[in-house]
Tab-separated table of C-alpha atoms in Angstrom:
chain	number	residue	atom	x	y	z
A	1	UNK	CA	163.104	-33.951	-96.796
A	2	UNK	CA	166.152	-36.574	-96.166
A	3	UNK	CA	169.387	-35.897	-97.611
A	4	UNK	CA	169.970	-38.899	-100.056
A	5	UNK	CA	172.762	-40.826	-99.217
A	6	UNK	CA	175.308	-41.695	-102.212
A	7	UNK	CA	178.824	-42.311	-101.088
A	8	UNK	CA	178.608	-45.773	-101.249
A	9	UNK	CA	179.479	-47.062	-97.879
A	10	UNK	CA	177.495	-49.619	-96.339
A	11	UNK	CA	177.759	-46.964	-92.934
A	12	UNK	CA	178.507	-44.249	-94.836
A	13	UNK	CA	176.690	-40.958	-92.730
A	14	UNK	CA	174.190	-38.861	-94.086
A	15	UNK	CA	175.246	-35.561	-93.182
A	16	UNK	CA	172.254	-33.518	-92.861
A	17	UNK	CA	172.447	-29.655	-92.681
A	18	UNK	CA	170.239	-26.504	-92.435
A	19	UNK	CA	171.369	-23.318	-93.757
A	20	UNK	CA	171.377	-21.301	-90.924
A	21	UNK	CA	170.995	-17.472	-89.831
A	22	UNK	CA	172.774	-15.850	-86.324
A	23	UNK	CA	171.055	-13.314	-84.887
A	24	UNK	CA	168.223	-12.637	-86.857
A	25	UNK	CA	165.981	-15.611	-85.489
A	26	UNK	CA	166.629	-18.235	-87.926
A	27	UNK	CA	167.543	-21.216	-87.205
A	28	UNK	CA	170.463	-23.043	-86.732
A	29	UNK	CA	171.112	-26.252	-87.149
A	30	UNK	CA	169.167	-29.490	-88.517
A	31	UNK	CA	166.029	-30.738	-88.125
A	32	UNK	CA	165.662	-33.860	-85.483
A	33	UNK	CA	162.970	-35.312	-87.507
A	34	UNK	CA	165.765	-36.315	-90.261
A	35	UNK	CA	168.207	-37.904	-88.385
A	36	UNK	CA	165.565	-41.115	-88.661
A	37	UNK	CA	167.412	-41.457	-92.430
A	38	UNK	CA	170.691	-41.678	-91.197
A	39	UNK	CA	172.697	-44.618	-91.400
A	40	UNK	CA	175.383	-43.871	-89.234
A	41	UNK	CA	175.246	-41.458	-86.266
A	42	UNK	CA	177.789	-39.709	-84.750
A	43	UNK	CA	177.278	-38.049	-80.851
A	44	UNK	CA	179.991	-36.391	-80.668
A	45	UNK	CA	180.495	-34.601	-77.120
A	46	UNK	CA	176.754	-34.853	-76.500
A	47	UNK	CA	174.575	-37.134	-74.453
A	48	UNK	CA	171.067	-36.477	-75.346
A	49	UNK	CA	169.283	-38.727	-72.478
A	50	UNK	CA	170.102	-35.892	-70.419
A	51	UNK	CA	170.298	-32.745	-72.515
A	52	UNK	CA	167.919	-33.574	-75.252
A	53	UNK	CA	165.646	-36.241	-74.476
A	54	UNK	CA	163.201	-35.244	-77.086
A	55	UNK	CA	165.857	-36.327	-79.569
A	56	UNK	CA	166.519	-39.633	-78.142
A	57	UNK	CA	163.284	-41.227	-79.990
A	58	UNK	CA	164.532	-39.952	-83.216
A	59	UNK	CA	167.964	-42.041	-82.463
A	60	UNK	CA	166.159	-44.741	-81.297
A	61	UNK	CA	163.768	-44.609	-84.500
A	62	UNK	CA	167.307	-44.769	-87.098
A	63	UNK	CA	168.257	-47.049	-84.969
A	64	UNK	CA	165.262	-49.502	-85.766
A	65	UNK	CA	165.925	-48.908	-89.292
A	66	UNK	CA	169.137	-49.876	-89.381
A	67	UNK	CA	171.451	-46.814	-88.360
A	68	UNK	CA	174.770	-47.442	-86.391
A	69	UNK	CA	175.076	-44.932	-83.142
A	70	UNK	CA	178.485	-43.943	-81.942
A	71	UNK	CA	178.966	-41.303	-79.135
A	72	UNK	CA	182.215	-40.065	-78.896
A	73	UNK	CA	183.392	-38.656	-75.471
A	74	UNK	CA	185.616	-39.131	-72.941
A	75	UNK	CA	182.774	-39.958	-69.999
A	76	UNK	CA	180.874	-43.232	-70.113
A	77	UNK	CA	177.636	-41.314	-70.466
A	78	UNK	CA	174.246	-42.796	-70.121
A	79	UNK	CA	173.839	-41.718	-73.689
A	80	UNK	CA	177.032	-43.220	-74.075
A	81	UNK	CA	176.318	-46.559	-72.860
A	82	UNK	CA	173.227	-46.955	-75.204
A	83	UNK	CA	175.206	-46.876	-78.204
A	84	UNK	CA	176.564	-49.364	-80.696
A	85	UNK	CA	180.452	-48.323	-79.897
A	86	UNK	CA	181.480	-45.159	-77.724
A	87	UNK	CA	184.951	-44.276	-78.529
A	88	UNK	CA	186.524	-42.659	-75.324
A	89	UNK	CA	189.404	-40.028	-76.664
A	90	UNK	CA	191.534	-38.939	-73.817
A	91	UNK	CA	190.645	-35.000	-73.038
A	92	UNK	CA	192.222	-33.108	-75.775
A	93	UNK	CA	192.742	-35.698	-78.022
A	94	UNK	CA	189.822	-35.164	-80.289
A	95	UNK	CA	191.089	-32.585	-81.810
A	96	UNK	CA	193.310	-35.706	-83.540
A	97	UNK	CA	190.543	-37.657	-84.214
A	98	UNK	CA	188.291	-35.234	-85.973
A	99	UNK	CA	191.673	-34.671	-88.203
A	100	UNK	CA	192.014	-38.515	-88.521
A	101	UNK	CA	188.641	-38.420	-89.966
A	102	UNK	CA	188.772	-35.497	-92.123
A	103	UNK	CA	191.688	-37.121	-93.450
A	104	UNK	CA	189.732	-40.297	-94.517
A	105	UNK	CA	186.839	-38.547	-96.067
A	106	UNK	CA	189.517	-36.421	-98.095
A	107	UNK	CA	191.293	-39.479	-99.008
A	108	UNK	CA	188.170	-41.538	-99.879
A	109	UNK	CA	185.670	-39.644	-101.854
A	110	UNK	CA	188.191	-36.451	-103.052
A	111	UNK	CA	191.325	-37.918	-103.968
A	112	UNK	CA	191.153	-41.987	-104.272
A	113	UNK	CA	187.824	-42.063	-106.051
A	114	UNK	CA	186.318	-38.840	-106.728
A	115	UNK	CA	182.245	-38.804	-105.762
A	116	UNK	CA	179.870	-36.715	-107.468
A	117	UNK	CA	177.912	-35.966	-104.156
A	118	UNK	CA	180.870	-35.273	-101.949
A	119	UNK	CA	182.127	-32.517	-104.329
A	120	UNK	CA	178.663	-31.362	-104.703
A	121	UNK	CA	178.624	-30.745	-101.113
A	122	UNK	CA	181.901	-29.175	-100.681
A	123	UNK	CA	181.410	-26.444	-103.224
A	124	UNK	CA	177.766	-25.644	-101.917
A	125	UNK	CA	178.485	-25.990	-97.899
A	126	UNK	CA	182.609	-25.449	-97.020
A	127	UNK	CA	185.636	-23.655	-98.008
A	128	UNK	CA	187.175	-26.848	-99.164
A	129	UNK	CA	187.770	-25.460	-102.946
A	130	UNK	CA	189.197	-23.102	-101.804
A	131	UNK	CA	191.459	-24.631	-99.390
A	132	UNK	CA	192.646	-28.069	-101.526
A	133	UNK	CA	194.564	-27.657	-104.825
A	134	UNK	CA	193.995	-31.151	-106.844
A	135	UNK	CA	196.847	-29.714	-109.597
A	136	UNK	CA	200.505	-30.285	-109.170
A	137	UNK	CA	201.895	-26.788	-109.836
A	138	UNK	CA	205.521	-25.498	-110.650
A	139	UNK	CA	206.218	-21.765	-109.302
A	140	UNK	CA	207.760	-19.624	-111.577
A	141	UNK	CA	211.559	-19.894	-109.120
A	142	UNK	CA	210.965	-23.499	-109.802
């Protein structure tokens, strides 16, 4: 079943996750099969058209229906070269970038305009309540 997409962007991802279980045989991960209701893709550090080439017809499927592909690594990977932008961090820099972009999201659907589906998702999936205080607070020193 697709996660439903309700952020509002015209690219806004669909972030699409699978509960997951380590070392009792469960899975981890999501399944390939959804990425096809995606509208914006993110490779990040992966080039599936040599490591995964079963995925590469799911890609190619979002891609048909509209999604936007970005692969994000510092080689000019075949994968790479098949996508709508590759973004080429310098090693060690995307450490940076994935904070840039946490930084946006936070910004844009936590404290700018608050979105009913991104808190949703960050009580039910992260440690973000417990790790953002939205409350101005005076300690008792002052």
């Amino acid at each position: 079943m697709p996660v439903p997409d309700r952020l509002g962007y015209s690219r806004a991802p669909v972030i699409i996750l699978r509960r997951g279980r380590l070392g009792d045989g469960g899975a981890v991960g999501f399944d390939p099969e959804d990425v096809v209701h995606s509208r914006l893709i993110i490779l990040w550090g992966v080039n599936p058209l040599s490591s995964g080439v079963h995925h590469w017809k799911f890609l190619l499927e979002a891609r048909a229906r509209g999604a936007h592909l970005v692969a994000i690594d510092p080689l000019r990977t075949a994968t790479a070269e098949r996508c709508d932008e590759h973004l080429a961090p310098l090693p060690g820099t995307d450490a940076a970038l994935a904070m840039a972009m946490g930084h946006v999201a936070l910004n844009e659907f936590y404290f700018k305009q608050r979105s009913p589906y991104f808190d949703d998702y960050a009580r039910r999936y992260t440690d973000l309540p417990l790790l953002v205080m939205l409350e101005e607070r005076t300690l008792a020193d002052g």
